[in-house]
C-alpha cells in the first residue's frame, strides 16, 4: 500500500523506535512508516489502518509494538478475536499488564461478558496504573450491563475517582458512563446531574453529553439553514401558484 512521502517513520514514539532497533535498518524504516499510518488513520479510517497494520505484522511479527498496533487496528474494526490474539501476544512479549482492560473489552465484543467480569477480579488489575484501573472499571460496568445487571453496573462505577472533583483524561468517560447507566435505570434526575458534570469536564467534546443533557431538558435543535431553505421554497411555490392563477384568468 502506498505511503505518503512526508511519512518518514521518525514520527513514531521513541520507545517503539527502540524496539525496532532489533531489525535491519531498511526493514525498521518500512515497519515504522506503516505504524505511523496506523496511528494516523485508526480514528478516521480504521479499515485502512488495519490494512497498514497487517503489512507491519507481516514484516515484523516478533516486535511487541507491532503486535500491539495490530491489536488496536483489529479492535477498531471490531475484529475482536483477532485483536485479543494480538494483545495476548504483545503481553507475552513484554510482560506488561497495561493491555488488560482492552483485552477484557474484547471478551465483551465476543459476547463473553462473564469472562470480562472474571478478568476484572484478577491480580493483574492491581498492577494497573490509575488510568488503567478506571478503564477496567468501565469495562466491568459495561459487562454488567451486557448481562442485564444495570444496578450492579451503577455500583461498579461508584468510586473515589467518580466522586473526585479533579479532572483527568478519563474523567469525562467515567462520568458519562455513570450518567448513562443511571438513565437506563430510570433515575432521570440523577442522570441529568451527571451528564451536566460530564459537560463540565469534557472540554474537548469527546462525548455527546451536551446533546444528552439538552435532550433531557427537552431542548430541540432546529436547523436554521434548513428552515430558511424551506421558507424560500414555500415562497417560490406560492409565486408559481400565483403566476399559474394569473395565466388561467387571462385565458
Coordinates of C-alpha atoms in Angstrom, one line a residue:
X1 CA 0.0 0.0 0.0
X2 CA 1.3 3.5 -0.8
X3 CA 2.6 5.7 2.0
X4 CA 2.9 9.5 1.6
X5 CA 6.4 10.8 1.0
X6 CA 6.2 13.0 4.1
X7 CA 5.9 10.0 6.3
X8 CA 9.5 9.1 7.3
X9 CA 8.9 6.8 10.3
X10 CA 10.7 9.2 12.6
X11 CA 7.2 10.2 13.8
X12 CA 6.8 7.1 16.0
X13 CA 7.2 7.1 19.7
X14 CA 10.8 6.7 20.9
X15 CA 10.0 3.5 22.8
X16 CA 8.7 1.9 19.7
X17 CA 11.7 3.1 17.7
X18 CA 13.9 1.5 20.4
X19 CA 12.1 -1.8 19.8
X20 CA 12.7 -1.6 16.1
X21 CA 16.4 -1.4 16.5
X22 CA 16.4 -5.2 16.6
X23 CA 15.6 -5.1 12.9
X24 CA 17.8 -4.3 9.9
X25 CA 17.8 -0.6 9.2
X26 CA 15.7 -0.6 6.0
X27 CA 13.2 -3.0 7.4
X28 CA 12.9 -1.0 10.6
X29 CA 12.1 2.1 8.5
X30 CA 9.5 0.3 6.5
X31 CA 7.8 -1.0 9.7
X32 CA 8.0 2.4 11.3
X33 CA 6.3 4.1 8.3
X34 CA 3.5 1.6 8.3
X35 CA 3.0 2.0 12.1
X36 CA 2.8 5.8 11.5
X37 CA 0.0 5.2 9.0
X38 CA -1.8 3.0 11.5
X39 CA -1.7 5.7 14.1
X40 CA -2.7 8.4 11.6
X41 CA -5.7 6.6 10.3
X42 CA -7.1 4.5 13.1
X43 CA -9.7 7.0 14.1
X44 CA -10.8 8.4 10.7
X45 CA -10.4 5.3 8.6
X46 CA -9.9 2.2 10.8
X47 CA -10.2 -0.2 7.8
X48 CA -7.2 1.4 6.1
X49 CA -5.3 1.5 9.4
X50 CA -6.0 -2.2 9.7
X51 CA -4.5 -2.8 6.3
X52 CA -1.3 -1.0 7.2
X53 CA -1.1 -2.9 10.5
X54 CA -1.2 -6.2 8.6
X55 CA 1.8 -5.1 6.5
X56 CA 3.7 -4.2 9.6
X57 CA 2.8 -7.5 11.1
X58 CA 4.0 -9.4 8.1
X59 CA 7.3 -7.6 8.2
X60 CA 8.0 -7.8 12.0
X61 CA 5.6 -10.1 13.9
X62 CA 8.2 -10.6 16.7
X63 CA 8.1 -7.0 17.7
X64 CA 5.7 -6.3 20.6
X65 CA 4.8 -2.8 19.5
X66 CA 3.8 -4.2 16.1
X67 CA 1.6 -6.8 17.7
X68 CA 0.0 -4.2 19.9
X69 CA -0.6 -1.8 16.9
X70 CA -2.2 -4.7 15.0
X71 CA -4.4 -5.5 18.0
X72 CA -5.7 -1.9 18.2
X73 CA -6.3 -1.8 14.5
X74 CA -8.3 -5.1 14.7
X75 CA -10.1 -3.8 17.7
X76 CA -11.1 -0.6 15.9
X77 CA -12.6 -2.7 13.1
X78 CA -14.4 -4.9 15.6
X79 CA -12.3 -8.0 14.8
X80 CA -12.3 -8.8 18.5
X81 CA -10.9 -12.4 18.3
X82 CA -8.0 -11.2 16.2
X83 CA -7.4 -8.2 18.5
X84 CA -7.4 -10.4 21.5
X85 CA -4.9 -12.8 20.0
X86 CA -2.6 -9.8 19.1
X87 CA -2.9 -8.3 22.6
X88 CA -2.1 -11.6 24.2
X89 CA 1.0 -12.0 22.1
X90 CA 2.1 -8.5 23.0
X91 CA 1.5 -9.2 26.7
X92 CA 3.6 -12.4 26.5
X93 CA 6.4 -10.5 24.8
X94 CA 6.5 -7.6 27.3
X95 CA 5.1 -9.0 30.5
X96 CA 3.2 -5.7 30.8
X97 CA -0.4 -5.7 32.1
X98 CA -1.4 -2.4 30.5
X99 CA -3.5 -4.1 27.8
X100 CA -5.6 -6.0 30.3
X101 CA -8.7 -3.7 30.1
X102 CA -8.8 -3.7 26.3
X103 CA -8.4 -7.5 26.4
X104 CA -11.3 -7.7 28.7
X105 CA -13.3 -5.5 26.4
X106 CA -12.5 -7.8 23.5
X107 CA -14.2 -10.6 25.5
X108 CA -17.3 -8.3 25.7
X109 CA -17.1 -7.8 22.0
X110 CA -17.1 -11.6 21.5
X111 CA -20.2 -11.9 23.6
X112 CA -18.5 -13.2 26.7
X113 CA -19.2 -10.5 29.4
X114 CA -18.7 -13.1 32.1
X115 CA -15.1 -13.6 31.1
X116 CA -14.6 -9.8 31.2
X117 CA -16.0 -9.8 34.7
X118 CA -13.7 -12.6 35.7
X119 CA -10.7 -10.6 34.3
X120 CA -11.8 -7.6 36.4
X121 CA -11.2 -9.7 39.5
X122 CA -7.7 -10.9 38.5
X123 CA -4.4 -9.8 40.2
X124 CA -3.3 -8.1 37.0
X125 CA -5.8 -5.3 37.8
X126 CA -3.9 -4.3 40.9
X127 CA -0.8 -3.7 38.8
X128 CA -2.5 -1.2 36.5
X129 CA -1.9 2.5 36.9
X130 CA -4.8 4.7 37.9
X131 CA -6.0 5.3 34.3
X132 CA -5.8 1.5 33.6
X133 CA -7.9 0.8 36.7
X134 CA -10.5 3.3 35.7
X135 CA -10.6 1.7 32.2
X136 CA -11.1 -1.7 33.8
X137 CA -13.9 -0.3 35.9
X138 CA -15.6 1.0 32.8
X139 CA -15.2 -2.4 31.1
X140 CA -16.6 -4.2 34.1
X141 CA -19.6 -1.9 34.3
X142 CA -20.2 -2.5 30.5
X143 CA -20.1 -6.2 31.1
X144 CA -22.7 -5.9 33.9
X145 CA -24.9 -4.0 31.5
X146 CA -24.4 -6.7 28.9
X147 CA -25.7 -9.2 31.4
X148 CA -28.7 -7.0 32.2
X149 CA -27.4 -6.1 35.6
X150 CA -27.9 -2.3 35.4
X151 CA -27.9 -1.7 39.2
X152 CA -24.7 -3.7 39.6
X153 CA -23.2 -1.6 36.7
X154 CA -24.1 1.6 38.6
X155 CA -22.4 0.3 41.8
X156 CA -19.3 -0.8 39.8
X157 CA -18.8 2.8 38.6
X158 CA -19.2 4.3 42.0
X159 CA -15.7 5.0 43.2
X160 CA -13.3 7.7 44.6
X161 CA -12.4 8.6 41.0
X162 CA -16.0 9.3 40.2
X163 CA -16.6 11.3 43.4
X164 CA -13.4 13.4 42.9
X165 CA -13.7 17.0 41.6
X166 CA -10.3 16.7 39.9
X167 CA -10.4 16.3 36.1
X168 CA -8.3 13.7 34.4
X169 CA -8.3 12.5 30.8
X170 CA -10.6 9.6 31.8
X171 CA -13.0 11.8 33.9
X172 CA -15.5 12.6 31.1
X173 CA -15.9 9.0 30.1
X174 CA -16.3 7.8 33.6
X175 CA -19.0 10.4 34.4
X176 CA -20.7 9.8 31.1
X177 CA -20.9 6.0 31.7
X178 CA -22.4 6.7 35.1
X179 CA -24.9 9.1 33.8
X180 CA -25.9 6.7 31.0
X181 CA -26.3 3.8 33.5
X182 CA -28.5 6.0 35.8
X183 CA -30.7 6.9 32.8
X184 CA -31.0 3.3 31.8
X185 CA -32.1 2.5 35.4
X186 CA -34.8 5.2 35.1
X187 CA -33.1 7.6 37.5
X188 CA -33.5 10.6 35.2
X189 CA -32.8 13.4 37.7
X190 CA -29.5 11.9 38.8
X191 CA -28.6 11.1 35.2
X192 CA -29.2 14.8 34.3
X193 CA -26.9 15.9 37.1
X194 CA -24.1 13.6 35.9
X195 CA -24.4 14.5 32.3
X196 CA -24.0 18.1 33.4
X197 CA -20.9 17.1 35.4
X198 CA -19.6 15.3 32.3
X199 CA -20.1 18.5 30.2
X200 CA -18.0 20.4 32.8
X201 CA -15.1 18.0 32.5
X202 CA -15.4 17.4 28.7
X203 CA -13.6 20.4 27.4
X204 CA -12.7 18.7 24.1
X205 CA -16.2 17.4 23.4
X206 CA -15.1 13.8 23.4
X207 CA -18.6 12.7 24.5
X208 CA -22.1 13.8 23.4
X209 CA -23.0 14.6 26.9
X210 CA -24.2 18.1 26.0
X211 CA -26.6 16.7 23.5
X212 CA -27.9 14.1 26.0
X213 CA -28.3 16.9 28.6
X214 CA -30.3 19.0 26.2
X215 CA -32.4 16.1 25.3
X216 CA -33.3 15.5 29.0
X217 CA -34.1 19.2 29.3
X218 CA -36.5 18.9 26.3
X219 CA -34.4 21.2 24.0
X220 CA -34.8 20.6 20.3
X221 CA -32.2 21.7 17.9
X222 CA -33.5 23.3 14.8
X223 CA -31.6 23.5 11.5
X224 CA -31.9 27.3 10.9
X225 CA -30.4 27.0 7.4
X226 CA -32.9 24.2 6.6
X227 CA -35.7 26.4 7.8
X228 CA -34.6 29.3 5.6
X229 CA -34.4 27.0 2.6
X230 CA -37.9 25.6 3.4
X231 CA -39.3 29.2 3.6
X232 CA -37.6 30.1 0.3
X233 CA -39.1 27.0 -1.3
X234 CA -42.5 27.8 0.1
X235 CA -42.3 31.4 -1.3
X236 CA -41.2 30.2 -4.7
X237 CA -44.1 27.7 -4.8
X238 CA -46.6 30.4 -3.8
X239 CA -45.2 32.7 -6.6
X240 CA -45.6 29.9 -9.1
X241 CA -49.1 29.2 -8.0
X242 CA -50.0 32.9 -8.3
X243 CA -48.5 33.0 -11.8
X244 CA -50.5 30.0 -12.8
X245 CA -53.7 31.5 -11.5
X246 CA -52.9 34.8 -13.4
X247 CA -52.4 32.8 -16.6
X248 CA -55.6 31.0 -16.1
X249 CA -57.6 34.2 -15.6
X250 CA -56.1 35.7 -18.8
X251 CA -57.1 32.6 -20.7

